[in-house]
Amino acid sequence: MFHLLSLPFLPDFITANSFQKAAIFNSESFLIMATLLLVSSYIYRNNLPKFMGRKFLFLSAMILLILTVFLALYSPDSFPVLHQDHGFPTALLFRILLTTLLIMFSIYRYARLIQENGEKHLEFLIYGFIFMISSDLVYYNHELPGHLLELGAFLCIHMALYNLL
């Protein structure tokens, strides 16, 4: 949501909007999402019930929200500037590689869970992860196809979560 609110053609979101600020929020969201997807492959059903409580999840979400907003709004110089002429900055390529590796390891973990538990609806989660990796790799060169792949990823994840077969 912060990514969308930071686009330059919208009213300012706390600080002045720019494509740079929107890219920071997009990059942060993918890294946080990849990390949480990997964590979700370890916290499954009843194996760690203390991490599934509302208080813990709410507190974790608030800490992530505050960190995300603070870092993106008040330290925009920590993110490399995107220039169409100069290619991708090394820090952005490293973040994309790290996110891709985290999601690929999550795919591996969920594939093992499918084999162990036989829950076939989790295959849609894997499809969603693959769409997510693709959207992250495509987004900075082709924004619309990147968003469409992300939409497909969220649809597949929704189907897995609600067991819609």
JSON list of C-alpha atoms in Angstrom, two decimals:
[
{"chain": "A", "resi": 1, "resn": "MET", "atom": "CA", "xyz": [0.00, 0.00, 0.00]},
{"chain": "A", "resi": 2, "resn": "PHE", "atom": "CA", "xyz": [2.81, 2.42, 0.84]},
{"chain": "A", "resi": 3, "resn": "HIS", "atom": "CA", "xyz": [4.33, 1.74, -2.58]},
{"chain": "A", "resi": 4, "resn": "LEU", "atom": "CA", "xyz": [1.15, 2.96, -4.25]},
{"chain": "A", "resi": 5, "resn": "LEU", "atom": "CA", "xyz": [0.77, 5.98, -1.94]},
{"chain": "A", "resi": 6, "resn": "SER", "atom": "CA", "xyz": [4.33, 7.07, -2.79]},
{"chain": "A", "resi": 7, "resn": "LEU", "atom": "CA", "xyz": [3.93, 7.36, -6.55]},
{"chain": "A", "resi": 8, "resn": "PRO", "atom": "CA", "xyz": [4.69, 10.92, -7.73]},
{"chain": "A", "resi": 9, "resn": "PHE", "atom": "CA", "xyz": [1.28, 11.63, -9.26]},
{"chain": "A", "resi": 10, "resn": "LEU", "atom": "CA", "xyz": [-0.48, 11.13, -5.88]},
{"chain": "A", "resi": 11, "resn": "PRO", "atom": "CA", "xyz": [-0.59, 13.64, -3.01]},
{"chain": "A", "resi": 12, "resn": "ASP", "atom": "CA", "xyz": [2.49, 13.55, -0.79]},
{"chain": "A", "resi": 13, "resn": "PHE", "atom": "CA", "xyz": [2.63, 10.67, 1.67]},
{"chain": "A", "resi": 14, "resn": "ILE", "atom": "CA", "xyz": [4.33, 12.22, 4.73]},
{"chain": "A", "resi": 15, "resn": "THR", "atom": "CA", "xyz": [7.39, 13.27, 2.69]},
{"chain": "A", "resi": 16, "resn": "ALA", "atom": "CA", "xyz": [7.58, 14.29, -0.99]},
{"chain": "A", "resi": 17, "resn": "ASN", "atom": "CA", "xyz": [6.54, 11.48, -3.35]},
{"chain": "A", "resi": 18, "resn": "SER", "atom": "CA", "xyz": [8.87, 10.17, -6.06]},
{"chain": "A", "resi": 19, "resn": "PHE", "atom": "CA", "xyz": [9.52, 7.05, -8.09]},
{"chain": "A", "resi": 20, "resn": "GLN", "atom": "CA", "xyz": [12.56, 6.54, -5.86]},
{"chain": "A", "resi": 21, "resn": "LYS", "atom": "CA", "xyz": [10.38, 6.47, -2.73]},
{"chain": "A", "resi": 22, "resn": "ALA", "atom": "CA", "xyz": [7.91, 4.10, -4.40]},
{"chain": "A", "resi": 23, "resn": "ALA", "atom": "CA", "xyz": [10.80, 1.81, -5.42]},
{"chain": "A", "resi": 24, "resn": "ILE", "atom": "CA", "xyz": [12.07, 1.79, -1.82]},
{"chain": "A", "resi": 25, "resn": "PHE", "atom": "CA", "xyz": [8.68, 0.69, -0.51]},
{"chain": "A", "resi": 26, "resn": "ASN", "atom": "CA", "xyz": [8.36, -1.93, -3.27]},
{"chain": "A", "resi": 27, "resn": "SER", "atom": "CA", "xyz": [11.81, -3.31, -2.53]},
{"chain": "A", "resi": 28, "resn": "GLU", "atom": "CA", "xyz": [11.18, -3.42, 1.21]},
{"chain": "A", "resi": 29, "resn": "SER", "atom": "CA", "xyz": [7.83, -5.13, 0.76]},
{"chain": "A", "resi": 30, "resn": "PHE", "atom": "CA", "xyz": [9.31, -7.91, -1.36]},
{"chain": "A", "resi": 31, "resn": "LEU", "atom": "CA", "xyz": [12.15, -8.53, 1.06]},
{"chain": "A", "resi": 32, "resn": "ILE", "atom": "CA", "xyz": [9.81, -8.61, 4.08]},
{"chain": "A", "resi": 33, "resn": "MET", "atom": "CA", "xyz": [7.32, -10.80, 2.24]},
{"chain": "A", "resi": 34, "resn": "ALA", "atom": "CA", "xyz": [10.02, -13.30, 1.20]},
{"chain": "A", "resi": 35, "resn": "THR", "atom": "CA", "xyz": [11.30, -13.48, 4.77]},
{"chain": "A", "resi": 36, "resn": "LEU", "atom": "CA", "xyz": [7.81, -14.00, 6.17]},
{"chain": "A", "resi": 37, "resn": "LEU", "atom": "CA", "xyz": [7.05, -16.69, 3.59]},
{"chain": "A", "resi": 38, "resn": "LEU", "atom": "CA", "xyz": [10.16, -18.57, 4.67]},
{"chain": "A", "resi": 39, "resn": "VAL", "atom": "CA", "xyz": [9.22, -18.19, 8.34]},
{"chain": "A", "resi": 40, "resn": "SER", "atom": "CA", "xyz": [5.72, -19.47, 7.56]},
{"chain": "A", "resi": 41, "resn": "SER", "atom": "CA", "xyz": [7.19, -22.70, 6.22]},
{"chain": "A", "resi": 42, "resn": "TYR", "atom": "CA", "xyz": [8.66, -23.39, 9.66]},
{"chain": "A", "resi": 43, "resn": "ILE", "atom": "CA", "xyz": [5.74, -22.21, 11.81]},
{"chain": "A", "resi": 44, "resn": "TYR", "atom": "CA", "xyz": [3.15, -24.64, 10.56]},
{"chain": "A", "resi": 45, "resn": "ARG", "atom": "CA", "xyz": [0.01, -25.77, 12.36]},
{"chain": "A", "resi": 46, "resn": "ASN", "atom": "CA", "xyz": [0.79, -26.82, 15.93]},
{"chain": "A", "resi": 47, "resn": "ASN", "atom": "CA", "xyz": [4.58, -27.00, 15.97]},
{"chain": "A", "resi": 48, "resn": "LEU", "atom": "CA", "xyz": [5.12, -23.50, 17.52]},
{"chain": "A", "resi": 49, "resn": "PRO", "atom": "CA", "xyz": [1.80, -22.39, 19.05]},
{"chain": "A", "resi": 50, "resn": "LYS", "atom": "CA", "xyz": [3.26, -19.43, 21.00]},
{"chain": "A", "resi": 51, "resn": "PHE", "atom": "CA", "xyz": [4.10, -17.72, 17.69]},
{"chain": "A", "resi": 52, "resn": "MET", "atom": "CA", "xyz": [0.57, -18.15, 16.39]},
{"chain": "A", "resi": 53, "resn": "GLY", "atom": "CA", "xyz": [-1.11, -16.01, 19.06]},
{"chain": "A", "resi": 54, "resn": "ARG", "atom": "CA", "xyz": [-2.82, -12.75, 18.18]},
{"chain": "A", "resi": 55, "resn": "LYS", "atom": "CA", "xyz": [-0.66, -10.66, 20.51]},
{"chain": "A", "resi": 56, "resn": "PHE", "atom": "CA", "xyz": [2.61, -11.91, 19.03]},
{"chain": "A", "resi": 57, "resn": "LEU", "atom": "CA", "xyz": [1.42, -11.55, 15.44]},
{"chain": "A", "resi": 58, "resn": "PHE", "atom": "CA", "xyz": [0.01, -8.05, 16.06]},
{"chain": "A", "resi": 59, "resn": "LEU", "atom": "CA", "xyz": [3.19, -6.89, 17.79]},
{"chain": "A", "resi": 60, "resn": "SER", "atom": "CA", "xyz": [5.35, -8.33, 15.00]},
{"chain": "A", "resi": 61, "resn": "ALA", "atom": "CA", "xyz": [3.22, -6.63, 12.35]},
{"chain": "A", "resi": 62, "resn": "MET", "atom": "CA", "xyz": [3.44, -3.26, 14.13]},
{"chain": "A", "resi": 63, "resn": "ILE", "atom": "CA", "xyz": [7.22, -3.50, 14.48]},
{"chain": "A", "resi": 64, "resn": "LEU", "atom": "CA", "xyz": [7.59, -4.33, 10.78]},
{"chain": "A", "resi": 65, "resn": "LEU", "atom": "CA", "xyz": [5.25, -1.48, 9.83]},
{"chain": "A", "resi": 66, "resn": "ILE", "atom": "CA", "xyz": [7.12, 1.09, 11.92]},
{"chain": "A", "resi": 67, "resn": "LEU", "atom": "CA", "xyz": [10.53, -0.07, 10.68]},
{"chain": "A", "resi": 68, "resn": "THR", "atom": "CA", "xyz": [9.40, -0.07, 7.06]},
{"chain": "A", "resi": 69, "resn": "VAL", "atom": "CA", "xyz": [7.87, 3.39, 7.17]},
{"chain": "A", "resi": 70, "resn": "PHE", "atom": "CA", "xyz": [10.73, 4.90, 9.15]},
{"chain": "A", "resi": 71, "resn": "LEU", "atom": "CA", "xyz": [13.49, 3.51, 6.92]},
{"chain": "A", "resi": 72, "resn": "ALA", "atom": "CA", "xyz": [11.78, 4.40, 3.65]},
{"chain": "A", "resi": 73, "resn": "LEU", "atom": "CA", "xyz": [10.69, 7.90, 4.63]},
{"chain": "A", "resi": 74, "resn": "TYR", "atom": "CA", "xyz": [13.61, 9.10, 6.67]},
{"chain": "A", "resi": 75, "resn": "SER", "atom": "CA", "xyz": [16.60, 7.40, 5.07]},
{"chain": "A", "resi": 76, "resn": "PRO", "atom": "CA", "xyz": [15.89, 7.40, 1.31]},
{"chain": "A", "resi": 77, "resn": "ASP", "atom": "CA", "xyz": [19.59, 7.89, 0.54]},
{"chain": "A", "resi": 78, "resn": "SER", "atom": "CA", "xyz": [20.30, 4.37, 1.77]},
{"chain": "A", "resi": 79, "resn": "PHE", "atom": "CA", "xyz": [18.57, 3.00, -1.34]},
{"chain": "A", "resi": 80, "resn": "PRO", "atom": "CA", "xyz": [20.38, 3.35, -4.68]},
{"chain": "A", "resi": 81, "resn": "VAL", "atom": "CA", "xyz": [18.87, 5.74, -7.21]},
{"chain": "A", "resi": 82, "resn": "LEU", "atom": "CA", "xyz": [17.35, 4.02, -10.22]},
{"chain": "A", "resi": 83, "resn": "HIS", "atom": "CA", "xyz": [18.48, 5.38, -13.61]},
{"chain": "A", "resi": 84, "resn": "GLN", "atom": "CA", "xyz": [17.17, 3.91, -16.82]},
{"chain": "A", "resi": 85, "resn": "ASP", "atom": "CA", "xyz": [20.44, 4.74, -18.63]},
{"chain": "A", "resi": 86, "resn": "HIS", "atom": "CA", "xyz": [22.89, 3.25, -16.14]},
{"chain": "A", "resi": 87, "resn": "GLY", "atom": "CA", "xyz": [21.35, -0.16, -15.51]},
{"chain": "A", "resi": 88, "resn": "PHE", "atom": "CA", "xyz": [20.56, -1.59, -12.10]},
{"chain": "A", "resi": 89, "resn": "PRO", "atom": "CA", "xyz": [22.45, -0.57, -8.97]},
{"chain": "A", "resi": 90, "resn": "THR", "atom": "CA", "xyz": [24.36, -3.38, -7.28]},
{"chain": "A", "resi": 91, "resn": "ALA", "atom": "CA", "xyz": [22.34, -3.04, -4.06]},
{"chain": "A", "resi": 92, "resn": "LEU", "atom": "CA", "xyz": [19.08, -3.56, -5.97]},
{"chain": "A", "resi": 93, "resn": "LEU", "atom": "CA", "xyz": [20.46, -6.60, -7.78]},
{"chain": "A", "resi": 94, "resn": "PHE", "atom": "CA", "xyz": [21.63, -8.03, -4.45]},
{"chain": "A", "resi": 95, "resn": "ARG", "atom": "CA", "xyz": [18.16, -7.48, -2.93]},
{"chain": "A", "resi": 96, "resn": "ILE", "atom": "CA", "xyz": [16.48, -9.17, -5.91]},
{"chain": "A", "resi": 97, "resn": "LEU", "atom": "CA", "xyz": [18.91, -12.11, -5.67]},
{"chain": "A", "resi": 98, "resn": "LEU", "atom": "CA", "xyz": [18.37, -12.42, -1.91]},
{"chain": "A", "resi": 99, "resn": "THR", "atom": "CA", "xyz": [14.59, -12.27, -2.31]},
{"chain": "A", "resi": 100, "resn": "THR", "atom": "CA", "xyz": [14.68, -14.85, -5.09]},
{"chain": "A", "resi": 101, "resn": "LEU", "atom": "CA", "xyz": [16.81, -17.21, -3.00]},
{"chain": "A", "resi": 102, "resn": "LEU", "atom": "CA", "xyz": [14.54, -16.82, 0.05]},
{"chain": "A", "resi": 103, "resn": "ILE", "atom": "CA", "xyz": [11.44, -17.57, -2.01]},
{"chain": "A", "resi": 104, "resn": "MET", "atom": "CA", "xyz": [13.08, -20.52, -3.75]},
{"chain": "A", "resi": 105, "resn": "PHE", "atom": "CA", "xyz": [14.02, -22.01, -0.38]},
{"chain": "A", "resi": 106, "resn": "SER", "atom": "CA", "xyz": [10.41, -21.43, 0.74]},
{"chain": "A", "resi": 107, "resn": "ILE", "atom": "CA", "xyz": [9.28, -23.36, -2.35]},
{"chain": "A", "resi": 108, "resn": "TYR", "atom": "CA", "xyz": [11.56, -26.22, -1.34]},
{"chain": "A", "resi": 109, "resn": "ARG", "atom": "CA", "xyz": [10.22, -26.18, 2.25]},
{"chain": "A", "resi": 110, "resn": "TYR", "atom": "CA", "xyz": [6.58, -26.18, 1.11]},
{"chain": "A", "resi": 111, "resn": "ALA", "atom": "CA", "xyz": [7.26, -28.96, -1.43]},
{"chain": "A", "resi": 112, "resn": "ARG", "atom": "CA", "xyz": [8.56, -31.08, 1.45]},
{"chain": "A", "resi": 113, "resn": "LEU", "atom": "CA", "xyz": [5.47, -30.21, 3.52]},
{"chain": "A", "resi": 114, "resn": "ILE", "atom": "CA", "xyz": [3.24, -31.34, 0.63]},
{"chain": "A", "resi": 115, "resn": "GLN", "atom": "CA", "xyz": [5.08, -34.67, 0.48]},
{"chain": "A", "resi": 116, "resn": "GLU", "atom": "CA", "xyz": [4.90, -35.16, 4.26]},
{"chain": "A", "resi": 117, "resn": "ASN", "atom": "CA", "xyz": [1.30, -34.05, 4.81]},
{"chain": "A", "resi": 118, "resn": "GLY", "atom": "CA", "xyz": [-0.27, -34.73, 1.43]},
{"chain": "A", "resi": 119, "resn": "GLU", "atom": "CA", "xyz": [-1.99, -31.32, 1.39]},
{"chain": "A", "resi": 120, "resn": "LYS", "atom": "CA", "xyz": [-2.30, -30.81, -2.35]},
{"chain": "A", "resi": 121, "resn": "HIS", "atom": "CA", "xyz": [-3.82, -27.32, -2.03]},
{"chain": "A", "resi": 122, "resn": "LEU", "atom": "CA", "xyz": [-0.38, -26.05, -0.97]},
{"chain": "A", "resi": 123, "resn": "GLU", "atom": "CA", "xyz": [0.75, -26.55, -4.58]},
{"chain": "A", "resi": 124, "resn": "PHE", "atom": "CA", "xyz": [-1.05, -23.28, -5.34]},
{"chain": "A", "resi": 125, "resn": "LEU", "atom": "CA", "xyz": [1.24, -21.64, -2.79]},
{"chain": "A", "resi": 126, "resn": "ILE", "atom": "CA", "xyz": [4.24, -22.84, -4.78]},
{"chain": "A", "resi": 127, "resn": "TYR", "atom": "CA", "xyz": [2.70, -21.52, -8.01]},
{"chain": "A", "resi": 128, "resn": "GLY", "atom": "CA", "xyz": [2.14, -18.19, -6.29]},
{"chain": "A", "resi": 129, "resn": "PHE", "atom": "CA", "xyz": [5.77, -18.11, -5.16]},
{"chain": "A", "resi": 130, "resn": "ILE", "atom": "CA", "xyz": [6.93, -18.74, -8.73]},
{"chain": "A", "resi": 131, "resn": "PHE", "atom": "CA", "xyz": [4.72, -15.90, -10.00]},
{"chain": "A", "resi": 132, "resn": "MET", "atom": "CA", "xyz": [6.11, -13.71, -7.22]},
{"chain": "A", "resi": 133, "resn": "ILE", "atom": "CA", "xyz": [9.74, -14.38, -8.22]},
{"chain": "A", "resi": 134, "resn": "SER", "atom": "CA", "xyz": [8.84, -13.66, -11.85]},
{"chain": "A", "resi": 135, "resn": "SER", "atom": "CA", "xyz": [7.10, -10.40, -10.99]},
{"chain": "A", "resi": 136, "resn": "ASP", "atom": "CA", "xyz": [10.07, -9.20, -8.94]},
{"chain": "A", "resi": 137, "resn": "LEU", "atom": "CA", "xyz": [12.48, -9.98, -11.78]},
{"chain": "A", "resi": 138, "resn": "VAL", "atom": "CA", "xyz": [10.30, -8.28, -14.41]},
{"chain": "A", "resi": 139, "resn": "TYR", "atom": "CA", "xyz": [8.97, -5.29, -12.45]},
{"chain": "A", "resi": 140, "resn": "TYR", "atom": "CA", "xyz": [11.80, -2.75, -12.84]},
{"chain": "A", "resi": 141, "resn": "ASN", "atom": "CA", "xyz": [11.98, -3.10, -16.64]},
{"chain": "A", "resi": 142, "resn": "HIS", "atom": "CA", "xyz": [8.30, -3.76, -17.40]},
{"chain": "A", "resi": 143, "resn": "GLU", "atom": "CA", "xyz": [6.02, -2.40, -14.69]},
{"chain": "A", "resi": 144, "resn": "LEU", "atom": "CA", "xyz": [2.60, -3.53, -16.00]},
{"chain": "A", "resi": 145, "resn": "PRO", "atom": "CA", "xyz": [3.55, -7.19, -16.62]},
{"chain": "A", "resi": 146, "resn": "GLY", "atom": "CA", "xyz": [5.25, -7.16, -13.20]},
{"chain": "A", "resi": 147, "resn": "HIS", "atom": "CA", "xyz": [2.02, -6.04, -11.57]},
{"chain": "A", "resi": 148, "resn": "LEU", "atom": "CA", "xyz": [-0.01, -8.63, -13.50]},
{"chain": "A", "resi": 149, "resn": "LEU", "atom": "CA", "xyz": [2.34, -11.41, -12.39]},
{"chain": "A", "resi": 150, "resn": "GLU", "atom": "CA", "xyz": [2.03, -10.15, -8.82]},
{"chain": "A", "resi": 151, "resn": "LEU", "atom": "CA", "xyz": [-1.75, -10.26, -9.14]},
{"chain": "A", "resi": 152, "resn": "GLY", "atom": "CA", "xyz": [-1.49, -13.88, -10.35]},
{"chain": "A", "resi": 153, "resn": "ALA", "atom": "CA", "xyz": [0.75, -14.67, -7.37]},
{"chain": "A", "resi": 154, "resn": "PHE", "atom": "CA", "xyz": [-1.75, -13.27, -4.89]},
{"chain": "A", "resi": 155, "resn": "LEU", "atom": "CA", "xyz": [-4.60, -15.16, -6.57]},
{"chain": "A", "resi": 156, "resn": "CYS", "atom": "CA", "xyz": [-2.69, -18.47, -6.28]},
{"chain": "A", "resi": 157, "resn": "ILE", "atom": "CA", "xyz": [-1.77, -17.75, -2.64]},
{"chain": "A", "resi": 158, "resn": "HIS", "atom": "CA", "xyz": [-5.41, -16.95, -1.91]},
{"chain": "A", "resi": 159, "resn": "MET", "atom": "CA", "xyz": [-6.45, -20.25, -3.46]},
{"chain": "A", "resi": 160, "resn": "ALA", "atom": "CA", "xyz": [-3.90, -22.13, -1.31]},
{"chain": "A", "resi": 161, "resn": "LEU", "atom": "CA", "xyz": [-4.87, -20.39, 1.92]},
{"chain": "A", "resi": 162, "resn": "TYR", "atom": "CA", "xyz": [-8.57, -20.97, 1.52]},
{"chain": "A", "resi": 163, "resn": "ASN", "atom": "CA", "xyz": [-8.18, -24.46, 0.03]},
{"chain": "A", "resi": 164, "resn": "LEU", "atom": "CA", "xyz": [-10.08, -23.54, -3.13]},
{"chain": "A", "resi": 165, "resn": "LEU", "atom": "CA", "xyz": [-9.72, -26.47, -5.47]}
]
